[in-house]
Coordinates of C-alpha atoms in Angstrom, one line a residue:
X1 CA 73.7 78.0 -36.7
X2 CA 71.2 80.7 -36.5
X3 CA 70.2 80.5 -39.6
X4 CA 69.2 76.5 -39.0
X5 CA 67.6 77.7 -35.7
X6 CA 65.4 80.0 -38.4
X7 CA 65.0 77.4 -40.8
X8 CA 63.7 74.7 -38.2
X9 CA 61.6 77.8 -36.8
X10 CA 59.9 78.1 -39.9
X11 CA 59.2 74.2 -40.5
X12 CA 57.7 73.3 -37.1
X13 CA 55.8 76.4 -36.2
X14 CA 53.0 76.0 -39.1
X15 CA 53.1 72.0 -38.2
X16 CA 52.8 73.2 -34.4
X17 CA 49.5 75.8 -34.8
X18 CA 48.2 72.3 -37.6
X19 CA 48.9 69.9 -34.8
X20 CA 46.9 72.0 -31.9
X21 CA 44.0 72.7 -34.7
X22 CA 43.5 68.7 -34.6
X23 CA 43.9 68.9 -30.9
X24 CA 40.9 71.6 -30.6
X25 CA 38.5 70.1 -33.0
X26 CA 39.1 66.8 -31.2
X27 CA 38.6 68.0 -27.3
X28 CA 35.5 70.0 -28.8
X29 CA 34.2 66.8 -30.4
X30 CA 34.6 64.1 -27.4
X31 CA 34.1 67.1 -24.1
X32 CA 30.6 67.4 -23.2
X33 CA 29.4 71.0 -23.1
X34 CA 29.4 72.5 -19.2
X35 CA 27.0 75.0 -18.8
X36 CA 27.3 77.4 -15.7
X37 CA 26.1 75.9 -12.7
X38 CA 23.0 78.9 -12.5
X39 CA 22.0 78.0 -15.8
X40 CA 21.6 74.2 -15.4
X41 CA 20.1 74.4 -11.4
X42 CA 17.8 76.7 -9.7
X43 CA 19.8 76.3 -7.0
X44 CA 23.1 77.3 -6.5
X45 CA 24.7 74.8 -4.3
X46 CA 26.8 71.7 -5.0
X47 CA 26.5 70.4 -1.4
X48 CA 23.1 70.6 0.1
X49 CA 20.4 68.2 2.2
X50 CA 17.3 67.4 0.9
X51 CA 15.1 67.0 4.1
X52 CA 11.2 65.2 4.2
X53 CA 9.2 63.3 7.1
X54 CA 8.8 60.6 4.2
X55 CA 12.3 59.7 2.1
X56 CA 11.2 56.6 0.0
X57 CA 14.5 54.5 0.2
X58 CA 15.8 51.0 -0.5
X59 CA 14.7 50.2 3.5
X60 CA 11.6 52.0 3.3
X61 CA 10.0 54.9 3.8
X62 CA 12.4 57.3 6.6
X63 CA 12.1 60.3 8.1
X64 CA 15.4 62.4 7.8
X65 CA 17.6 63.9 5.2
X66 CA 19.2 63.1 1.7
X67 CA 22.8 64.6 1.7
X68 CA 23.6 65.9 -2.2
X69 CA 26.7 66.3 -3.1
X70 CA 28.6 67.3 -6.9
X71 CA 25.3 65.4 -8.4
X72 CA 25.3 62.0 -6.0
X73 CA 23.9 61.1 -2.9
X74 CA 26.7 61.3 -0.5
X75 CA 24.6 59.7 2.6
X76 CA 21.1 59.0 3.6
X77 CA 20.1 60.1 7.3
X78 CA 17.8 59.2 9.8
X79 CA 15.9 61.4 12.1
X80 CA 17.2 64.5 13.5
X81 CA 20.7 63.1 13.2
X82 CA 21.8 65.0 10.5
X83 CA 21.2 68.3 11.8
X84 CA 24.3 69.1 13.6
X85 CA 25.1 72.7 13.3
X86 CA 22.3 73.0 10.7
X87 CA 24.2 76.9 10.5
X88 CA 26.9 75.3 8.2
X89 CA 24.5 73.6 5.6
X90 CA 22.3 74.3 3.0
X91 CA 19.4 72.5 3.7
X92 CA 16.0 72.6 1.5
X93 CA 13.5 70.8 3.9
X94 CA 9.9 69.6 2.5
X95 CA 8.1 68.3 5.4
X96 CA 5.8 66.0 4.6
X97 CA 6.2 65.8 0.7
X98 CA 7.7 62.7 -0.5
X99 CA 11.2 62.7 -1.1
X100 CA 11.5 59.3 -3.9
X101 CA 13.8 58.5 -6.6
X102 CA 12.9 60.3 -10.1
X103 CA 10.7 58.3 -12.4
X104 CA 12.8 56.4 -14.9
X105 CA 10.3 56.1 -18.5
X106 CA 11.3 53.3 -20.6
X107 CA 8.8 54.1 -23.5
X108 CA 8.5 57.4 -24.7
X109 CA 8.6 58.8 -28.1
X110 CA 10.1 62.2 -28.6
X111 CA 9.9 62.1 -32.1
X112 CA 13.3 64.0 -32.8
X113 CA 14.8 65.0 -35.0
X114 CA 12.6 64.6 -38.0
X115 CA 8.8 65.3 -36.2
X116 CA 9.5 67.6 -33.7
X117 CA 6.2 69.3 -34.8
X118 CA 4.8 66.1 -32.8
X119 CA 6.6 67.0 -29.9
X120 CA 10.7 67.1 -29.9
X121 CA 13.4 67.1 -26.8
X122 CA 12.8 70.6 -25.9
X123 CA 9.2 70.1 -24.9
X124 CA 8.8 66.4 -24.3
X125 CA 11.8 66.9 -21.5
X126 CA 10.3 69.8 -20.0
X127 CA 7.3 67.9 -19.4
X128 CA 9.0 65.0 -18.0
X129 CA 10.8 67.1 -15.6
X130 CA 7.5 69.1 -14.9
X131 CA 6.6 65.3 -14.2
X132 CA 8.9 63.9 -11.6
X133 CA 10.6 62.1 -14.4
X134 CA 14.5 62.2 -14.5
X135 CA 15.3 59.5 -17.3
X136 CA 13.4 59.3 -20.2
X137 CA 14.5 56.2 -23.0
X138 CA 13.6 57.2 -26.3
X139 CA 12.4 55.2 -28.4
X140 CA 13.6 54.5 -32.2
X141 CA 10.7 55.2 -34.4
X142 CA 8.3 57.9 -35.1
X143 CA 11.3 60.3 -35.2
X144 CA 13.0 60.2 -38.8
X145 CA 15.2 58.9 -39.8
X146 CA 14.1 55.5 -37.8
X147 CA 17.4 54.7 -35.3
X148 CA 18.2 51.6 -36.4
X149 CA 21.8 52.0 -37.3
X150 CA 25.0 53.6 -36.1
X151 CA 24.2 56.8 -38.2
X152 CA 21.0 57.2 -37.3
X153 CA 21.9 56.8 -33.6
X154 CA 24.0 60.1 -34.0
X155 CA 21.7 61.9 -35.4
X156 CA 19.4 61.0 -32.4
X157 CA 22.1 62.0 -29.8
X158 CA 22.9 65.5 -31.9
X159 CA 19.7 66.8 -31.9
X160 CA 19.7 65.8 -28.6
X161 CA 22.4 67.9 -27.1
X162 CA 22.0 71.1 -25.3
X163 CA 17.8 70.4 -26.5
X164 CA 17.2 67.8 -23.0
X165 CA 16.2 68.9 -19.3
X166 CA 16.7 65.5 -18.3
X167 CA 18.8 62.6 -19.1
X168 CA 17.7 60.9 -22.4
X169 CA 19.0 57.4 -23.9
X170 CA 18.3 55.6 -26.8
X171 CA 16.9 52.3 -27.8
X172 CA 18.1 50.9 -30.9
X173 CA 15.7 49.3 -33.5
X174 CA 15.7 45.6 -34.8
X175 CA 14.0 45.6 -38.2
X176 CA 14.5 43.0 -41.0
X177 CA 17.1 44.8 -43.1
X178 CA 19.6 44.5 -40.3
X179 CA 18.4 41.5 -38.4
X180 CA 20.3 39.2 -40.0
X181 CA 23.1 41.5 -40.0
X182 CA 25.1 41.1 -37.3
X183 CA 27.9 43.4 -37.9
X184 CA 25.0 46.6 -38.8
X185 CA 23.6 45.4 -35.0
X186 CA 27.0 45.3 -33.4
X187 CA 27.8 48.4 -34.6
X188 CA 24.2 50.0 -33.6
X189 CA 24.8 48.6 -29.7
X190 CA 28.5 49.6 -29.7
X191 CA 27.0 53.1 -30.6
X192 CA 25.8 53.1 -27.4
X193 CA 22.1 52.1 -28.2
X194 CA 20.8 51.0 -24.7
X195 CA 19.0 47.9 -26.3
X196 CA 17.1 47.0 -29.5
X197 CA 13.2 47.5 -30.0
X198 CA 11.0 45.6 -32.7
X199 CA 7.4 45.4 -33.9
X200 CA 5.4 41.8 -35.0
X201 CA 3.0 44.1 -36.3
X202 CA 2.9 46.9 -38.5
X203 CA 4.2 50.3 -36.8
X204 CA 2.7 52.8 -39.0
X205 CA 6.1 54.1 -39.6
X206 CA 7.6 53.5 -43.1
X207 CA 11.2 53.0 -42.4
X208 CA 10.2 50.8 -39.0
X209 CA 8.6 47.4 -40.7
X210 CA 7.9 44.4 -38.9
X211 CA 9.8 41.2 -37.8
X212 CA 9.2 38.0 -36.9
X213 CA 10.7 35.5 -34.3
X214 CA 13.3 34.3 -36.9
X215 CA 14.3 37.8 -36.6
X216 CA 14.2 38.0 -33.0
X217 CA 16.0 35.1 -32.6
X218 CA 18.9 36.7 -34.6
X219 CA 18.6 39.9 -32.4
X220 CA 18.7 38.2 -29.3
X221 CA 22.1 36.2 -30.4
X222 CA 23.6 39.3 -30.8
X223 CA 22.0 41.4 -27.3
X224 CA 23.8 38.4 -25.7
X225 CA 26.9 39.4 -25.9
X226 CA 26.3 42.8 -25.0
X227 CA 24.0 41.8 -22.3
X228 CA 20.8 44.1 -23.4
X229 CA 17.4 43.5 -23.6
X230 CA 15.3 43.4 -26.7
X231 CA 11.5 45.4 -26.4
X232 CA 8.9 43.9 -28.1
X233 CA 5.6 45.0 -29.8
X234 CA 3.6 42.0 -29.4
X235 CA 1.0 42.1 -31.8
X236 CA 0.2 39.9 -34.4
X237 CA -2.4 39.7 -37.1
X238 CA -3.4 36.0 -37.0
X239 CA -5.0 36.5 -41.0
X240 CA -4.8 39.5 -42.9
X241 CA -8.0 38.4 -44.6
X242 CA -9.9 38.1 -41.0
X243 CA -12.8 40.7 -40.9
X244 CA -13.6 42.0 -37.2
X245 CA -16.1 43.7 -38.5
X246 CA -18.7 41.4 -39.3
X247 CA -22.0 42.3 -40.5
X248 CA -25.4 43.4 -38.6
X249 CA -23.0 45.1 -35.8
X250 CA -22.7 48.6 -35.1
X251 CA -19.8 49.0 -36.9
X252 CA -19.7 52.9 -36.4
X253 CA -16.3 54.1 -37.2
X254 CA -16.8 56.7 -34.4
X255 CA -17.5 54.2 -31.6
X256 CA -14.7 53.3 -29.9
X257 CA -16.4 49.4 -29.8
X258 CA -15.5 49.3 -33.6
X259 CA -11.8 50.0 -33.2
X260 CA -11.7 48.0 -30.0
X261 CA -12.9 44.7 -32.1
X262 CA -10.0 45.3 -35.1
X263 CA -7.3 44.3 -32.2
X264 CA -9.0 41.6 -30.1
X265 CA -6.7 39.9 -27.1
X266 CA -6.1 37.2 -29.4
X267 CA -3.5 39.5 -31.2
X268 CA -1.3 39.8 -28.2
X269 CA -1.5 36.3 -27.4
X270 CA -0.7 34.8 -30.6
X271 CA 2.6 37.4 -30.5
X272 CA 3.3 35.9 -27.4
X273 CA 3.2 32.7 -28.3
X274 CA 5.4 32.9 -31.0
X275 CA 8.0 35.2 -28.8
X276 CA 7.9 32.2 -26.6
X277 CA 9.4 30.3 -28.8
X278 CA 12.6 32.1 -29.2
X279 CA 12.5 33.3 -25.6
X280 CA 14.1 29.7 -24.1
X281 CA 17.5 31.0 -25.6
X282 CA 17.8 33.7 -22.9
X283 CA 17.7 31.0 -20.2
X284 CA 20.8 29.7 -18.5
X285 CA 22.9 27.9 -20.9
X286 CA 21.0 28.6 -23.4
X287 CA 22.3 30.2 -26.8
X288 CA 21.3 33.8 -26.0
X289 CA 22.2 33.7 -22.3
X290 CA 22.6 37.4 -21.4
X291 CA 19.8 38.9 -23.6
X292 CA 16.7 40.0 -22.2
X293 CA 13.1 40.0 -23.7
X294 CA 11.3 42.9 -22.7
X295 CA 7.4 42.9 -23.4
X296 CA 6.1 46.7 -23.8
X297 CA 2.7 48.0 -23.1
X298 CA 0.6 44.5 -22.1
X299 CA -3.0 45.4 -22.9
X300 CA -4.4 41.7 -22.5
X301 CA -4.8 40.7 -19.0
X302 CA -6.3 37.3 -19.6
X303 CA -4.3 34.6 -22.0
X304 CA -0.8 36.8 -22.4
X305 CA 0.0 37.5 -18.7
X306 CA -1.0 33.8 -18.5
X307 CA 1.7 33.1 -21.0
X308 CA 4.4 35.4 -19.9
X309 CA 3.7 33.8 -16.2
X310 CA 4.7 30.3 -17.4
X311 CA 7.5 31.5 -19.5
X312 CA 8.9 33.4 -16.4
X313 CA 8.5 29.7 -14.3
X314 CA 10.7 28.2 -17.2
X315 CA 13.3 30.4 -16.7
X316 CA 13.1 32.5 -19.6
X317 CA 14.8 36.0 -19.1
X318 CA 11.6 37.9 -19.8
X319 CA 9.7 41.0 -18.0
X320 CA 6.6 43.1 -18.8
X321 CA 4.9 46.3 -18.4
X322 CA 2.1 47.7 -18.7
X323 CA 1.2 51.5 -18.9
X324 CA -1.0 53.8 -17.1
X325 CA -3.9 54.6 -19.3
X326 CA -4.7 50.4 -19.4
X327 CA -4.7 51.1 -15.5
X328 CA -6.9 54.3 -15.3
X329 CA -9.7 54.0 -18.0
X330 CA -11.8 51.3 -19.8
X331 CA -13.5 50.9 -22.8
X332 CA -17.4 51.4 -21.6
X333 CA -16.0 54.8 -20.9
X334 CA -14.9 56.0 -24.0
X335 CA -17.1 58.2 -25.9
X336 CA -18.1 58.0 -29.4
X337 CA -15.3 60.2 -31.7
X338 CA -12.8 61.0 -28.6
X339 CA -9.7 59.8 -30.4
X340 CA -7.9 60.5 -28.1
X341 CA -8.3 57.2 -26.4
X342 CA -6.8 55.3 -29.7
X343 CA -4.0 53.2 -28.9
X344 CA -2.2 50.0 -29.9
X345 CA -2.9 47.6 -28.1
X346 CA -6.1 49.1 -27.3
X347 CA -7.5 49.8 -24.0
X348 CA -9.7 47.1 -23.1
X349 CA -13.0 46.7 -20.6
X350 CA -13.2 47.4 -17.1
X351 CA -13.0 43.5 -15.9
X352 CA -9.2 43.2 -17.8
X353 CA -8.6 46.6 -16.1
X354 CA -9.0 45.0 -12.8
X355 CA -7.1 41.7 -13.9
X356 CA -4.1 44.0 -14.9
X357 CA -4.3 46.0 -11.6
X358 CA -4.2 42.5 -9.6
X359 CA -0.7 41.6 -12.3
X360 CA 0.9 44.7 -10.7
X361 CA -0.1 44.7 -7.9
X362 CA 1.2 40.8 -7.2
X363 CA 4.1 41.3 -9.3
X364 CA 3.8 39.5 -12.5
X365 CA 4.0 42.9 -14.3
X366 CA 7.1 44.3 -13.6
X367 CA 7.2 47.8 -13.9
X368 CA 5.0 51.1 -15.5
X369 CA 5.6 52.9 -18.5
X370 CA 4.1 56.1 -19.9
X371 CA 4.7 54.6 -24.3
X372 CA 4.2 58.3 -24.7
X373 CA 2.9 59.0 -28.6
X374 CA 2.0 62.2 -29.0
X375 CA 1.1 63.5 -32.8
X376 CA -0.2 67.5 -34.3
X377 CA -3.5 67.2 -33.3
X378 CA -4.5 67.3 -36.9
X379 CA -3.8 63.5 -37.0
X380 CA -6.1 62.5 -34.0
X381 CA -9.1 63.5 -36.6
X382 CA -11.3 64.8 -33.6
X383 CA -13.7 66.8 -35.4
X384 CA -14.3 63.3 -37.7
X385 CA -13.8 61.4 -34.5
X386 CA -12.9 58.3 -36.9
X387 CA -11.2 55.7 -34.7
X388 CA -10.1 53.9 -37.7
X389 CA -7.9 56.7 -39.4
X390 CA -6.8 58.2 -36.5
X391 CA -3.7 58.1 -35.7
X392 CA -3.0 56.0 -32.8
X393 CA -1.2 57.2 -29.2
X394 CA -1.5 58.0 -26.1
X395 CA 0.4 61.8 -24.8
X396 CA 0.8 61.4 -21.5
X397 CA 4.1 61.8 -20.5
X398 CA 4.1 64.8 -17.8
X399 CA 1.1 63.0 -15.9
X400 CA 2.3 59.4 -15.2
X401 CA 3.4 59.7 -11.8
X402 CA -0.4 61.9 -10.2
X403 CA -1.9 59.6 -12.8
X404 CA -0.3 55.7 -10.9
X405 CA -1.2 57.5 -7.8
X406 CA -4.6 58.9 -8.2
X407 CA -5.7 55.4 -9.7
X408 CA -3.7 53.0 -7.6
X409 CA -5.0 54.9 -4.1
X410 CA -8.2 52.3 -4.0
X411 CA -6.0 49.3 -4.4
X412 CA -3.9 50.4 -1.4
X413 CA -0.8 51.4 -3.8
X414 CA 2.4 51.9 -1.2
X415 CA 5.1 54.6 -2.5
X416 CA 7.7 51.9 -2.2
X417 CA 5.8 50.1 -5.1
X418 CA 5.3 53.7 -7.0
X419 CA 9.2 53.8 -6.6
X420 CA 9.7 50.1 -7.6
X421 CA 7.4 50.2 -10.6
X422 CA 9.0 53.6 -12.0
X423 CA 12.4 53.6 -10.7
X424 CA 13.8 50.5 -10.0
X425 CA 13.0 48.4 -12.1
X426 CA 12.8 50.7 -15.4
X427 CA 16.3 51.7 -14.4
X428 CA 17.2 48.1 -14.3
X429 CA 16.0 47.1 -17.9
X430 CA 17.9 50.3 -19.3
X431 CA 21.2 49.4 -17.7
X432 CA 21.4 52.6 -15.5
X433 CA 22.6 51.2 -12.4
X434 CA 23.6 54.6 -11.2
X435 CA 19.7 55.6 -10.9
X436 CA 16.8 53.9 -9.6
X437 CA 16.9 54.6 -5.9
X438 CA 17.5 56.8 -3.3
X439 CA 20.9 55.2 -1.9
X440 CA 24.9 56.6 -1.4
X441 CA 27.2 56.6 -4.6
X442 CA 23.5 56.7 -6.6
X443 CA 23.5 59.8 -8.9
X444 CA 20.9 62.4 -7.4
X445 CA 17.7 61.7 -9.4
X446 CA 14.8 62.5 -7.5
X447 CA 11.3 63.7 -7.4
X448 CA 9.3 65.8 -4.6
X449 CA 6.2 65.8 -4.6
X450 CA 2.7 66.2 -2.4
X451 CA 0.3 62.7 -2.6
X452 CA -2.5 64.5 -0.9
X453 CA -2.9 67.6 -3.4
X454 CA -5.2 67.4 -5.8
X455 CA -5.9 69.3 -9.1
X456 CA -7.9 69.9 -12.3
X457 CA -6.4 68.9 -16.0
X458 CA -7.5 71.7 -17.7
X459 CA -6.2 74.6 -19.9
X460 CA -5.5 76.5 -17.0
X461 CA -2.7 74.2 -15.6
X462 CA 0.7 74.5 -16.5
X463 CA 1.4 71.7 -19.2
X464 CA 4.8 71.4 -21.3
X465 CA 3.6 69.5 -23.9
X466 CA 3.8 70.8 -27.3
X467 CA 0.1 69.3 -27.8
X468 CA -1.7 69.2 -24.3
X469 CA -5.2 69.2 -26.3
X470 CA -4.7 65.7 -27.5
X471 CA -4.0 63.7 -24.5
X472 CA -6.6 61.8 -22.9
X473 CA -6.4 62.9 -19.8
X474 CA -7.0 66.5 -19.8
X475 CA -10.1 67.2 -18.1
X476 CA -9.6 64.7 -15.3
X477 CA -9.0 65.3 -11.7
X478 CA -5.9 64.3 -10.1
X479 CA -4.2 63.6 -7.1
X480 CA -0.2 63.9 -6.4
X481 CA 1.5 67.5 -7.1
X482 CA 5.2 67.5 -8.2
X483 CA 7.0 70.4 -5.8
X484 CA 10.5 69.5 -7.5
X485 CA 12.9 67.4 -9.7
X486 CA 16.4 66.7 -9.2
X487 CA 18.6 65.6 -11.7
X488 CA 22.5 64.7 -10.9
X489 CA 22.0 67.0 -8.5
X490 CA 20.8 70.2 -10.4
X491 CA 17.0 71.4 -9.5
X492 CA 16.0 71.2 -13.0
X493 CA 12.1 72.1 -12.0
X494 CA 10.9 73.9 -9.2
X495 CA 7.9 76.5 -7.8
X496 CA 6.1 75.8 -11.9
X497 CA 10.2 76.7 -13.2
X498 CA 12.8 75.3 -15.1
X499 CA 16.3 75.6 -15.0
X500 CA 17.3 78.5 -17.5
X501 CA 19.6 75.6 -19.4
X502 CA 19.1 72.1 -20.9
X503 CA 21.7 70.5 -19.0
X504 CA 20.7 66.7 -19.3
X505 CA 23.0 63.9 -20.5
X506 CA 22.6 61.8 -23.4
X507 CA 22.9 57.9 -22.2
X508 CA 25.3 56.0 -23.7
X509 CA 25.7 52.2 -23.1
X510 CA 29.9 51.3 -22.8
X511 CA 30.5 48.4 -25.3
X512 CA 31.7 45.8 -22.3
X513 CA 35.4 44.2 -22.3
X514 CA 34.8 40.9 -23.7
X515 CA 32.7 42.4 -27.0

């Protein structure tokens, strides 16, 4: 008997230690990381009020105190209320900064892995926090490999981890070779891609080619059942053999005027109109019911927003956005060789700057986005100042929010629309219902900040870009200073610091039951 007691001892014992090896490889693989508490906040608490004269909520704007507790909002108060015995609770009390909801960014480019000379998640979430920004949605190109598969998608969400200050999620990218693919897209979405994102022009980026709407219209099939929007480039080259640049005009490649003819209005429009023809299947009953077109970066104020407007009266699940630098400059002001200003579509003349002002303003542009594209300054060309070979983008991403403000004051911007344009909604079209406003059971996302504070742009302010040199808006004069950035809870900036750790969460959309 004791020798079979030795003999069994021997057998199971090796398959034992084998069996918890697999058990420890597989906790490591599907646990998140949990940094210490000090590392991930610069405040120690789990259970705190955040208290402000102005709390931009759901209601309105309220005097009284957020109540934060393990990373949500556990209740929203009203006047003095929540005091009690303010002896028992940690309270961190702003007076009359604005207490709102973090900024959610649809459109940024991170360009990791692959670029992360351009910028990477290291720097690009630091700014973004240094920003009032708590969600940031990457998008799929200018990063290699391209994320337009399964694979690719984990390579996105490895470099990603323990590398973000914020939370970061992903879009996905539609391209021709898996368009017509269903099973590649299927698996890219089940991946947890938060959506897919294509270009009817050319992106510049090898492994990122065009589509067209037969392609869309086998992309939004697919979104349907998943229920996620599609994001759209619309641009489109009505001839390839069309010359903008027609003879006995100043066609200096330094003057911005030259670029600015290369992508008239009529570029967007005609992408429009062919988008339109697809979009019909995202209406009710219709065969891609559930999927949601998603128009990025409007530059055209005239014959697009017209077009998007009717499509919207039809029914047609579609939104737009438009970004700040269409809202905060104009072409007259652009100086000969400041590439800096290059972007796709291009910023256009003061009287479309107004038109897209009145869109936003009266709601038929639904939200703000930063379509942050940063590059190594060598690619901007600035000593050539060649609008045509420069590379094309606008770095932006930390100054968004003073940047809505500063410009939107003379139109008699409210903070609930600030909140609306860069919270709400944004958070909406990514699927994060847990973000997006200042309400209970809402993760604790938010932004402090002082509206009446103004400040230079210049080499002396704190930046956290990797590039600050190449964004168009160093130099100007701003108005809105972010105190403080809360995300899930953790004080992730604060006093010109971040938290010691990069403690954001990668975004993952659940594949839903019926898939």
């Amino acid at each position: 008997m004791e020798n079979l007691l030795l003999q069994l001892q021997r057998r199971l014992f090796p398959l034992l230690g084998l069996l918890l090896s697999f058990l420890f490889v597989f906790l490591s693989r599907s646990s998140p990381k949990v940094s210490d508490r000090s590392e991930c906040s610069l405040l120690p608490h789990s259970h705190y009020w955040i208290a402000s004269n102005r709390i931009v909520t759901t209601q309105g704007v309220v005097s009284g105190a957020v109540e934060v507790k393990e990373g949500k909002i556990a209740s929203v108060v009203k006047g003095e209320d929540w005091k009690g015995d303010s002896r028992t609770k940690q309270i961190i009390d702003y007076g009359d900064a604005v207490v709102m909801p973090g900024l959610v960014d649809v459109h940024v480019h991170l360009d990791d892995p692959g670029r992360t000379e351009w910028e990477g998640f290291p720097s690009g979430t630091k700014a973004a926090a240094a920003g009032g920004i708590t969600t940031l949605i990457d998008m799929p190109l200018n990063s290699f490999p391209s994320t337009v598969s399964s694979e690719t998608l984990r390579l996105k969400t490895e470099a990603a981890t323990d590398n973000i200050y914020v939370d970061v999620g992903f879009w996905g990218g539609l391209v021709p070779e898996n368009a017509f693919n269903a099973t590649s897209l299927e698996a890219l979405l089940s991946a947890g891609a938060l959506g897919l994102k294509s270009f009817m022009c050319p992106s510049g980026i090898n492994d990122f080619p065009m589509t067209n709407a037969s392609h869309i219209k086998a992309g939004l099939a697919v979104l349907a059942k998943y229920k996620r929007p599609l994001l759209v480039h619309a641009e489109m080259e009505q001839d390839a053999q069309a010359n903008y640049l027609e003879d006995g005009m100043n066609n200096d490649p330094r003057s911005y005027s030259t670029y600015l003819r290369t992508r008239p209005p009529s570029w967007e429009e005609a992408a429009i109109r062919e988008l339109l023809t697809v979009s019909g299947d995202t209406a009710p009953g219709g065969p891609a019911e559930g999927a949601h077109l998603h128009v990025v970066h409007l530059s055209d104020a005239a014959s697009s927003l017209q077009l998007l407007k009717e499509a919207k009266g039809s029914g047609h699940s579609v939104t737009v956005e438009t970004c700040p630098h269409y809202l905060a400059f104009s072409s007259e002001e652009i100086e000969d060789g400041d590439t800096r200003f290059k972007c796709s579509p291009p910023i256009r003349d003061a009287a479309n700057r107004e038109i897209l002002w009145k869109a936003v303003l009266e709601g038929d542009i639904d939200m703000l986005s930063s379509d942050h594209s940063p590059s190594v300054p060598e690619l901007k060309l600035r000593e050539e100042g060649n609008f045509l070979k420069a590379w094309g983008g606008i770095s932006s991403l930390q100054f968004v929010l003073p940047v809505t403000w500063s410009h939107g004051r003379k139109y008699g911007v409210s903070l609930e629309q600030v909140a609306l344009w860069w919270s709400e909604r944004p958070a909406k079209l990514s699927g994060q219902e847990s973000k997006g406003s200042i309400a209970v059971r809402k993760q604790a996302d938010i932004v402090v900040w002082e509206p009446d504070v103004e400040f230079f742009l210049n080499e002396d302010h704190p930046t956290y870009l990797k590039h600050p040199s190449i964004s168009a808006y160093m130099g100007t004069k701003l108005t809105g200073k972010v105190l403080a950035t809360f995300v899930r809870g953790n004080l992730v900036y604060g006093d010109g610091k971040h938290a010691s750790a990069a403690c954001g969460a990668t975004l993952l959309s659940k594949v839903p039951v019926d898939v």
